[in-house]
mmCIF file of C-alpha atoms and ligand atoms in Angstrom:
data_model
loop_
_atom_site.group_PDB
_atom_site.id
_atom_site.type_symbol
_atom_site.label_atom_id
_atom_site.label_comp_id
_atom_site.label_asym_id
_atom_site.label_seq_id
_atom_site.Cartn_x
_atom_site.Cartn_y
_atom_site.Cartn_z
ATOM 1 C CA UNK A 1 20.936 -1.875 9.291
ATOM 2 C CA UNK A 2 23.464 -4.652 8.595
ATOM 3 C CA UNK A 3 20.984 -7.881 7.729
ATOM 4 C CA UNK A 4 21.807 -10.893 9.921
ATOM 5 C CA UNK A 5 22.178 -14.716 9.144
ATOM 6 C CA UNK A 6 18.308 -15.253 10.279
ATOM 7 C CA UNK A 7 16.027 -15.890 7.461
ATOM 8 C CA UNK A 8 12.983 -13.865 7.732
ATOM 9 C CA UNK A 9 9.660 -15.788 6.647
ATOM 10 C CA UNK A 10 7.182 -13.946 4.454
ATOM 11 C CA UNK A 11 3.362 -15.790 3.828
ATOM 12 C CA UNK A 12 1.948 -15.810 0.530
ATOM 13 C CA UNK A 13 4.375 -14.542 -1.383
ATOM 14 C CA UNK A 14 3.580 -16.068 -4.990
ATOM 15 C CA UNK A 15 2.122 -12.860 -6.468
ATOM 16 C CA UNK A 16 1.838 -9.116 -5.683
ATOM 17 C CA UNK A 17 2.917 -7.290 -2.261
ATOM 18 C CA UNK A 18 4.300 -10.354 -1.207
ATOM 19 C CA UNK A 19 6.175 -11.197 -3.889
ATOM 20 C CA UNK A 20 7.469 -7.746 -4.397
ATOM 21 C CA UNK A 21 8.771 -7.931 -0.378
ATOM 22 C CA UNK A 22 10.131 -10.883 -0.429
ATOM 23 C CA UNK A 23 12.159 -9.563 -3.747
ATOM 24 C CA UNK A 24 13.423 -6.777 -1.626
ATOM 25 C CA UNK A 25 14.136 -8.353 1.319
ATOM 26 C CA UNK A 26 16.364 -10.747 -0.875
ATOM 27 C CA UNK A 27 17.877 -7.097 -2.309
ATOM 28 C CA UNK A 28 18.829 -5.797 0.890
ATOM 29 C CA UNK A 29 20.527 -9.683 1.828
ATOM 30 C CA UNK A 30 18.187 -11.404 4.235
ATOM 31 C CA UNK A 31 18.043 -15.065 3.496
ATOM 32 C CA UNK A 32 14.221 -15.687 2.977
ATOM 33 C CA UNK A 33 11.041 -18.535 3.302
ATOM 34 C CA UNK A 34 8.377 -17.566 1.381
ATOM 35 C CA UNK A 35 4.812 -19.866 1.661
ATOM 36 C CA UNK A 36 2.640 -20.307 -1.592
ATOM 37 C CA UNK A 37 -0.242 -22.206 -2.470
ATOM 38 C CA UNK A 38 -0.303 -22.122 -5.860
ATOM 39 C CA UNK A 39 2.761 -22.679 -8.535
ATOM 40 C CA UNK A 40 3.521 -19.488 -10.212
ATOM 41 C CA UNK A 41 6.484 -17.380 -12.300
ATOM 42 C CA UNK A 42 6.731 -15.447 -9.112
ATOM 43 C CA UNK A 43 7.444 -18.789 -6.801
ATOM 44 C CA UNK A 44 9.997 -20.224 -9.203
ATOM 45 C CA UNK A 45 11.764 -16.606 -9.443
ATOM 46 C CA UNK A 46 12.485 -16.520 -5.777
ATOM 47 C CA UNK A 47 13.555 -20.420 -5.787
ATOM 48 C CA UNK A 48 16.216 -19.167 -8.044
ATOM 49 C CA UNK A 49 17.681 -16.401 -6.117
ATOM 50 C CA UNK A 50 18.089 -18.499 -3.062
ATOM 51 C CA UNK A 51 14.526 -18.725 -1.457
ATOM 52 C CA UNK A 52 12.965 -21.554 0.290
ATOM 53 C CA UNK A 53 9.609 -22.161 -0.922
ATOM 54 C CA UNK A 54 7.688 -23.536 1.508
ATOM 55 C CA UNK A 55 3.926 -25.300 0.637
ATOM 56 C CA UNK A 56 1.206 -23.886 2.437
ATOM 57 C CA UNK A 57 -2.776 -24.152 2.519
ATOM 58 C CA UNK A 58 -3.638 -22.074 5.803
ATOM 59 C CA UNK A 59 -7.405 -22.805 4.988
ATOM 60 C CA UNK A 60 -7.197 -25.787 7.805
ATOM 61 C CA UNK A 61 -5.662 -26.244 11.279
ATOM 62 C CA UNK A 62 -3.343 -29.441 9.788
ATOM 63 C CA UNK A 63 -2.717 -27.292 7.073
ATOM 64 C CA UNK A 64 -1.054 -25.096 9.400
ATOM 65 C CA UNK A 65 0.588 -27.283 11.822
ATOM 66 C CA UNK A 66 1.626 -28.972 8.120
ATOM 67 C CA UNK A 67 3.336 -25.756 7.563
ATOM 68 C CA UNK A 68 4.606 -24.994 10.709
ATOM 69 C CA UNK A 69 6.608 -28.786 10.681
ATOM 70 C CA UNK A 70 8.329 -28.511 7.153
ATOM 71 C CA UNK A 71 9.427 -24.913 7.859
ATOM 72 C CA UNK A 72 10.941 -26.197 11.016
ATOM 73 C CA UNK A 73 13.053 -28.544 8.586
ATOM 74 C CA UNK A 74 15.156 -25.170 7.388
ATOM 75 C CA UNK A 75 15.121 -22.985 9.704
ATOM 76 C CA UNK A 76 16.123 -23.144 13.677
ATOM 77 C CA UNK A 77 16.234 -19.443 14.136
ATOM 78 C CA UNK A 78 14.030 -16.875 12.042
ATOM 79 C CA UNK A 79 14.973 -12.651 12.313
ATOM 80 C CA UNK A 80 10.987 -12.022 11.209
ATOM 81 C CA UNK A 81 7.774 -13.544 10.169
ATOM 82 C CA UNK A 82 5.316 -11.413 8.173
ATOM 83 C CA UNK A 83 2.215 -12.688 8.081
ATOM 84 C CA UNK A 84 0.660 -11.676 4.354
ATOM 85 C CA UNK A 85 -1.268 -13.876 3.248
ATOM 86 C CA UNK A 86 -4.902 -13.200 2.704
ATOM 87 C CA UNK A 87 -8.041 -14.249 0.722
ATOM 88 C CA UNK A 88 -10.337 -11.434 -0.367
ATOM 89 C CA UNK A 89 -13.766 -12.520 -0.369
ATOM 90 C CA UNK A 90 -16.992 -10.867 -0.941
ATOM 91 C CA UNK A 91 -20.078 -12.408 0.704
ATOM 92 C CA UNK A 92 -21.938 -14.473 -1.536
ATOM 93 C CA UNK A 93 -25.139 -16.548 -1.126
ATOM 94 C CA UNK A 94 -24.837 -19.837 0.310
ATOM 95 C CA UNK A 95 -21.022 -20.100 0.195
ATOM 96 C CA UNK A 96 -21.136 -17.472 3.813
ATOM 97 C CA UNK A 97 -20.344 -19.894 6.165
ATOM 98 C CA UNK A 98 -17.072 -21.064 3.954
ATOM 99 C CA UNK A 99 -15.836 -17.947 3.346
ATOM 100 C CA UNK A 100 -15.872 -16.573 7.070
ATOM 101 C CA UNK A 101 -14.254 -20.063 8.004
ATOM 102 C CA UNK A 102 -11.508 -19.873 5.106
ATOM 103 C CA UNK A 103 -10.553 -16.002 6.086
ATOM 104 C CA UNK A 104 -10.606 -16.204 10.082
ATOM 105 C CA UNK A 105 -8.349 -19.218 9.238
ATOM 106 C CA UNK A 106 -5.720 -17.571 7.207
ATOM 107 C CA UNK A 107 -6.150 -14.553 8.631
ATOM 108 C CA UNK A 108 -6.783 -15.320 12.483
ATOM 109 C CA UNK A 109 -5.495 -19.042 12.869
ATOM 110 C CA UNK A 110 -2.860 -19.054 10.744
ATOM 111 C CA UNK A 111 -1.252 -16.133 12.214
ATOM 112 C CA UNK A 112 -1.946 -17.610 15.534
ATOM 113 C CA UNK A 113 -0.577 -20.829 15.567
ATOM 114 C CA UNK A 114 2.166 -19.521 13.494
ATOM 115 C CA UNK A 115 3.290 -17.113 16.041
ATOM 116 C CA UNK A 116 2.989 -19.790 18.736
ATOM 117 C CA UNK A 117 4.956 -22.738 17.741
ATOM 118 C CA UNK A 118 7.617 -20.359 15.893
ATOM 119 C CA UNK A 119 8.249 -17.837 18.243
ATOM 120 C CA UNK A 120 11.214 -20.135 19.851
ATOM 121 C CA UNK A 121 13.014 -19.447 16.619
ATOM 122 C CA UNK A 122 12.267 -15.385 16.632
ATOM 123 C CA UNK A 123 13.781 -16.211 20.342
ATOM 124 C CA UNK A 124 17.370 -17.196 19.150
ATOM 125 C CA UNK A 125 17.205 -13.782 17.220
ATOM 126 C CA UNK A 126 18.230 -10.217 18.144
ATOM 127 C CA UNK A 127 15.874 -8.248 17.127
ATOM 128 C CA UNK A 128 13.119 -9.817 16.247
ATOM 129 C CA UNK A 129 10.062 -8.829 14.423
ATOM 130 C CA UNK A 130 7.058 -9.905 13.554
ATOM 131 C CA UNK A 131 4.522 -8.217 11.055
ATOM 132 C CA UNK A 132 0.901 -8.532 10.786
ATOM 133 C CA UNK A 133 -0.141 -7.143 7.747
ATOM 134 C CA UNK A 134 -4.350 -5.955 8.091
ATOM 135 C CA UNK A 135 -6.093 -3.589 6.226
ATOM 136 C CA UNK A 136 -7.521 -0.019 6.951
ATOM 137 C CA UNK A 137 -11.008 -0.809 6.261
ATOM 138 C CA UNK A 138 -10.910 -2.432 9.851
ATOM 139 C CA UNK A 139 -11.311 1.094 10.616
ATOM 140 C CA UNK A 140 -15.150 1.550 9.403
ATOM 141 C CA UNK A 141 -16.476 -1.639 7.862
ATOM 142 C CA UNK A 142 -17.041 -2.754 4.746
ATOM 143 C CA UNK A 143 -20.865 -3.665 3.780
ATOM 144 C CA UNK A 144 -19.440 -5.981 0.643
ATOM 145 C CA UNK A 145 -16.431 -8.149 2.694
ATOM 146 C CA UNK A 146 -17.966 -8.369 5.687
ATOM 147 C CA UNK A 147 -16.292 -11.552 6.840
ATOM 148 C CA UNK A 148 -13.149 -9.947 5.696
ATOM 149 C CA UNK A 149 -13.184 -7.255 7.736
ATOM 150 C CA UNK A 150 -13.931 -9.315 10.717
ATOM 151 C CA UNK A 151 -11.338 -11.554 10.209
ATOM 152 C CA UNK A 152 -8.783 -8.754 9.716
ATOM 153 C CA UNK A 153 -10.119 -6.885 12.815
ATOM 154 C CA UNK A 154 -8.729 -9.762 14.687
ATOM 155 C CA UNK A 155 -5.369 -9.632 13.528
ATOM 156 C CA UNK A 156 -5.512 -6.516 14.701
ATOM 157 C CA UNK A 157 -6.210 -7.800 18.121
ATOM 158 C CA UNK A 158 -3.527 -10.589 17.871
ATOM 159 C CA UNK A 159 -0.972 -7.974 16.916
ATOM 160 C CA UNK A 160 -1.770 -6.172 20.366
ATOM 161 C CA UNK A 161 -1.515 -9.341 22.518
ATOM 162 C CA UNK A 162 1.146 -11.177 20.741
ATOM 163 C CA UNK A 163 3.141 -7.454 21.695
ATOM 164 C CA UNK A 164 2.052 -7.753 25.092
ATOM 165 C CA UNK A 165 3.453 -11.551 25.213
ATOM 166 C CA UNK A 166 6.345 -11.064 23.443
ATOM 167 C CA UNK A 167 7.695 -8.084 24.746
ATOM 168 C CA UNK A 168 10.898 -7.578 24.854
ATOM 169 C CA UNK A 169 12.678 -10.167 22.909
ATOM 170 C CA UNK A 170 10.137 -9.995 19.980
ATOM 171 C CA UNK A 171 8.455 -6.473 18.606
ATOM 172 C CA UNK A 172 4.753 -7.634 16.698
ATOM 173 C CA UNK A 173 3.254 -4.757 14.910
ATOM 174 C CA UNK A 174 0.603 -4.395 12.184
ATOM 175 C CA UNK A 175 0.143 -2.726 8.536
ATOM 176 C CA UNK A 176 -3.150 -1.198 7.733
ATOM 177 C CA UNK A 177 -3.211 -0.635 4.298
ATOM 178 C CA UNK A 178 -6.004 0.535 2.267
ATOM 179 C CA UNK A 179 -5.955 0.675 -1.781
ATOM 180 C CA UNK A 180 -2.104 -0.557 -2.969
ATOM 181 C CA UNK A 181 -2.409 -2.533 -5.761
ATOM 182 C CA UNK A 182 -5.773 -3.189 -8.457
ATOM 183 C CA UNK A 183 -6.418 -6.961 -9.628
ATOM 184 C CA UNK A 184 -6.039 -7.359 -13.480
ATOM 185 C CA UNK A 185 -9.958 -7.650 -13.472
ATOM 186 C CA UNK A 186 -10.529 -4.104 -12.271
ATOM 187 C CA UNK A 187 -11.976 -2.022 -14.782
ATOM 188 C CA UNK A 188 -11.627 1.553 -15.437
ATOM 189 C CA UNK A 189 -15.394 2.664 -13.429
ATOM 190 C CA UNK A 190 -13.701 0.596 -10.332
ATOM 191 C CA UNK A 191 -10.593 1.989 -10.352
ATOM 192 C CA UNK A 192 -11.540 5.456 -10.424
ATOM 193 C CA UNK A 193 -14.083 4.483 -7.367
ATOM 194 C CA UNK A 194 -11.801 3.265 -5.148
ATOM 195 C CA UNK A 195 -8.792 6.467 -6.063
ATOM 196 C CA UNK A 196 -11.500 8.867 -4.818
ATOM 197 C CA UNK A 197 -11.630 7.179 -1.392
ATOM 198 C CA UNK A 198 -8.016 8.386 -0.553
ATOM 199 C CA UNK A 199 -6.986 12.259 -0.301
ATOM 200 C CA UNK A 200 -3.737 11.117 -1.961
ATOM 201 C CA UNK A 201 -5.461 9.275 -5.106
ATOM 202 C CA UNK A 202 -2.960 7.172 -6.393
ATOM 203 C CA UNK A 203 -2.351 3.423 -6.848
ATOM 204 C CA UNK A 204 1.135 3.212 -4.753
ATOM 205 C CA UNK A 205 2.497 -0.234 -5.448
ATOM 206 C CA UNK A 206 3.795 -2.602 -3.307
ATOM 207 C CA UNK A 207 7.080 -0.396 -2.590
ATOM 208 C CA UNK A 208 4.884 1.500 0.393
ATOM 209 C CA UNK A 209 4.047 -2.069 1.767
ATOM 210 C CA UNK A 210 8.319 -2.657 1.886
ATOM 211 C CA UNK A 211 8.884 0.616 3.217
ATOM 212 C CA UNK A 212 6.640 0.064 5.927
ATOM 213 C CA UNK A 213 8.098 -3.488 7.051
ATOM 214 C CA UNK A 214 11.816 -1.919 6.860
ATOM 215 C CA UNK A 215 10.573 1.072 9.399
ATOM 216 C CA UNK A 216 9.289 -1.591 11.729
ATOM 217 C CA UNK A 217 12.065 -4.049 11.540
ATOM 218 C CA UNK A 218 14.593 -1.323 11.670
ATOM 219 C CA UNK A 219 12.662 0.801 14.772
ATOM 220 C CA UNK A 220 14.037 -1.111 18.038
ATOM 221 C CA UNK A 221 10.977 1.447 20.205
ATOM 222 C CA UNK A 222 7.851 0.333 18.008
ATOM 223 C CA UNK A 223 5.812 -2.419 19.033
ATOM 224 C CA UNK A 224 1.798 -3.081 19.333
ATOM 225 C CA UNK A 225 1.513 -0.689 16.586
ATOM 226 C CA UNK A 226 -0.362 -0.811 13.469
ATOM 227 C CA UNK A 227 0.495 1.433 10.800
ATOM 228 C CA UNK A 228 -1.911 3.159 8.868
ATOM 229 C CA UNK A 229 -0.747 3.249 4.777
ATOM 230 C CA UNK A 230 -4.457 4.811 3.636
ATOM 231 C CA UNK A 231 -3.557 7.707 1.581
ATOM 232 C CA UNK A 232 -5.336 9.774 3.582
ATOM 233 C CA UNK A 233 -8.578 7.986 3.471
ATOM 234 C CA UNK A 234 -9.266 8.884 7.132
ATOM 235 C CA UNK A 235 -9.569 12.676 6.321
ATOM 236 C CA UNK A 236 -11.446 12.474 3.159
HETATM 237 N N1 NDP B 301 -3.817 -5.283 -2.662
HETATM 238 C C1 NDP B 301 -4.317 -4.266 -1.956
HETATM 239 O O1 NDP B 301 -4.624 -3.185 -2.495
HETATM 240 C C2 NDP B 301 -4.492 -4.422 -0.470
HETATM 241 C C3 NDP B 301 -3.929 -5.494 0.208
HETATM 242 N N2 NDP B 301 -4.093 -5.599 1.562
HETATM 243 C C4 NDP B 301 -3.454 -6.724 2.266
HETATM 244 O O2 NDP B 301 -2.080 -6.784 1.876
HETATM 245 C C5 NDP B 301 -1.656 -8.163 1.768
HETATM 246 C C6 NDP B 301 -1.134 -8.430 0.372
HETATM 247 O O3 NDP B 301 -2.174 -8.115 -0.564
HETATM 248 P P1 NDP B 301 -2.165 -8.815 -2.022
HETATM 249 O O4 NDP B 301 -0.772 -8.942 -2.497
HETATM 250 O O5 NDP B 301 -3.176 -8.132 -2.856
HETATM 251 O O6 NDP B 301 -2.680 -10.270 -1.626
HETATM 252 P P2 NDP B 301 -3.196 -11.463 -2.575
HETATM 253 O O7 NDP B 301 -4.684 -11.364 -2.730
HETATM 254 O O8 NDP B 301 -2.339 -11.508 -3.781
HETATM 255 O O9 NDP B 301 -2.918 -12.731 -1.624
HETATM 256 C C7 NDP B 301 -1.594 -13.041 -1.261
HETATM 257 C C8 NDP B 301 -1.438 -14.525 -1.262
HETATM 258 O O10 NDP B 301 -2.195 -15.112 -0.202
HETATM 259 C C9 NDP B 301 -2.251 -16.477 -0.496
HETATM 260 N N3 NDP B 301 -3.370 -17.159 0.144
HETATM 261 C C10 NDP B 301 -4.671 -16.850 0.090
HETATM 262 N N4 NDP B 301 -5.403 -17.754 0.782
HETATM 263 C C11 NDP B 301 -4.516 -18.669 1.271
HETATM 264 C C12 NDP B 301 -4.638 -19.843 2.047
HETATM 265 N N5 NDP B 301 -5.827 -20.280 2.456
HETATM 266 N N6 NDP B 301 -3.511 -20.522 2.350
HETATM 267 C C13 NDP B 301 -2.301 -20.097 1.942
HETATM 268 N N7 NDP B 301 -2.108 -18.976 1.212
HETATM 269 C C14 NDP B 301 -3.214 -18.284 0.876
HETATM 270 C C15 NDP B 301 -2.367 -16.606 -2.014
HETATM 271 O O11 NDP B 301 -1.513 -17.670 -2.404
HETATM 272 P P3 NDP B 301 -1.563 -18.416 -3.824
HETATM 273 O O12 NDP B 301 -1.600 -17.312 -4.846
HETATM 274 O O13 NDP B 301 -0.284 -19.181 -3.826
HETATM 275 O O14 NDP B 301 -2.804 -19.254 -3.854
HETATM 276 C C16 NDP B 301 -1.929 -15.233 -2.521
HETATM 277 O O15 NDP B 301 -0.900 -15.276 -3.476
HETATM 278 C C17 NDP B 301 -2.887 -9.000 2.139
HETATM 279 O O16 NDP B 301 -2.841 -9.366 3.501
HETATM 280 C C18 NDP B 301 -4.049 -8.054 1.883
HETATM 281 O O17 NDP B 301 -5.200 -8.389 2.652
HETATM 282 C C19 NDP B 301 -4.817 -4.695 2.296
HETATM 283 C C20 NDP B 301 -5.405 -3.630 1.653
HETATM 284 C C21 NDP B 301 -5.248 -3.403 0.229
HETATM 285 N N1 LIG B 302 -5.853 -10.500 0.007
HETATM 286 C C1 LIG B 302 -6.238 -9.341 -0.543
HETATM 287 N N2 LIG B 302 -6.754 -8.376 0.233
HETATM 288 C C2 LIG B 302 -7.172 -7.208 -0.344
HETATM 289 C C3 LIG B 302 -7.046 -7.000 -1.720
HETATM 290 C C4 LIG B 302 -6.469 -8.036 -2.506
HETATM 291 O O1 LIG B 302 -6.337 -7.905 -3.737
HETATM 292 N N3 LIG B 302 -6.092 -9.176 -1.874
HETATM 293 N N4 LIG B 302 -7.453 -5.835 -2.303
HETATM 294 C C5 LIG B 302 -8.054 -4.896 -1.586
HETATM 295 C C6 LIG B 302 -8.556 -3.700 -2.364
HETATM 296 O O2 LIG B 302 -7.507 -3.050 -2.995
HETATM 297 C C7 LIG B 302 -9.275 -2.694 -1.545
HETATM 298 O O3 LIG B 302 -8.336 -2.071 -0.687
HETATM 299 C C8 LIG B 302 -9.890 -1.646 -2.470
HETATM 300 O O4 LIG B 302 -10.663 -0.773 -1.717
HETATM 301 C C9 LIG B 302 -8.261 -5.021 -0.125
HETATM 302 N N5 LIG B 302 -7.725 -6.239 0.415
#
């Protein structure tokens, strides 16, 4: 598929899956917006192959609606927004309440408000996409990121509604990923934990997470769908 003059905006891409997306998008010639939070190598290497950085702190309604103004400054039409951004907190005494309120907002509100106020520009493109990316532990629960879990089981929720709403002009589907990428912290006993979840046992990289976008952007019949990239968790 030939990529069109619409930038696509990415969330969070500073580090990791998003970082390694928004590197491939720019590979297969979309322009792209990427939001960070936080300076870093990966930032200033897609401000020098043509990305707009755009500033973002999705832990507060202005902080959105922030967002949501300056990326209105480049853009008046958008081919896809994936929403990637996360925080992955554990519950921890006394700091409960901030963590649930931090993840439903860049999780839940973000998303939300996001979709909202930018779907005019998605409008003024043909196709149109957007991606919620979730995770695959919405599936059973988690007993040690409870709020995360939550938070990410509604985006699963706002991927089938946005659909509903958007339909046809603009497709909104999820990715459920489980296991894709360690932190540098992980040690060896952790790592080894979390491969024996998956039938597949492997550490896949951020190259599934692309491969899945492309098949959504590029399938004009999918929408209200979240795909499931577990490695086979679900039969284990
Ligand atoms: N990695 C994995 O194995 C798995 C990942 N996923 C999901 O895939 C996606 C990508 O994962 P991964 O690359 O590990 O994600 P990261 O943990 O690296 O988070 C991505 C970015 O989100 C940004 N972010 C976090 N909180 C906020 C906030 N309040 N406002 C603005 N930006 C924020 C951070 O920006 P900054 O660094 O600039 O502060 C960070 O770079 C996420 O949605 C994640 O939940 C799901 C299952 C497994
Ligand atoms: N925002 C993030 N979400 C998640 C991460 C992460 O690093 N950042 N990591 C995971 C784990 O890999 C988990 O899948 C291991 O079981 C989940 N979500």
């Amino acid at each position: 598929m030939t990529a069109t003059n619409a930038p696509i905006l990415i969330t969070g891409a500073g580090q990791r899956v998003g970082l390694h997306c928004a590197q491939r998008l720019l590979d297969d010639g979309y322009p792209v917006i990427f939001s960070y939070r936080s300076e870093r190598p990966g930032v200033q290497a897609l401000r020098e192959r043509g990305a707009i950085g755009v500033f973002a702190d999705f832990s507060s309604e202005a902080g959105i609606l922030a967002f949501i103004a300056e990326l209105n400054t480049h853009t008046q039409r958008l081919r896809a927004i994936i929403h990637n951004a996360s925080a992955w907190i554990a519950e921890t005494p006394d700091e409960e309440s901030r963590a649930f309120t931090d993840m439903f907002s860049v999780h839940m509100l973000a998303p939300y408000l996001i979709n909202l106020h930018c779907s005019p520009l998605l409008q003024r493109s043909s196709p149109a996409d957007i991606v919620h990316i979730s995770d695959d532990v919405v599936r059973k629960g988690s007993r040690q990121h409870i709020a995360y879990c939550a938070t990410k089981a509604g985006l699963d929720s706002l991927t089938l509604s946005f659909a509903a709403q958007f339909a046809p002009s603009i497709k909104v589907n999820g990715i459920a990923p489980a296991m894709v990428m360690f932190n540098e912290g992980d040690d060896a006993a952790y790592r080894a934990k979390v491969l024996a979840k998956s039938a597949l046992g492997i550490e896949p990289g951020p190259e599934v997470i692309y491969q899945s976008v492309r098949y959504l952007l590029d399938n004009p019949y999918v929408t209200g769908t979240t795909l499931t990239v577990n490695g086979g968790r679900h039969i284990k």
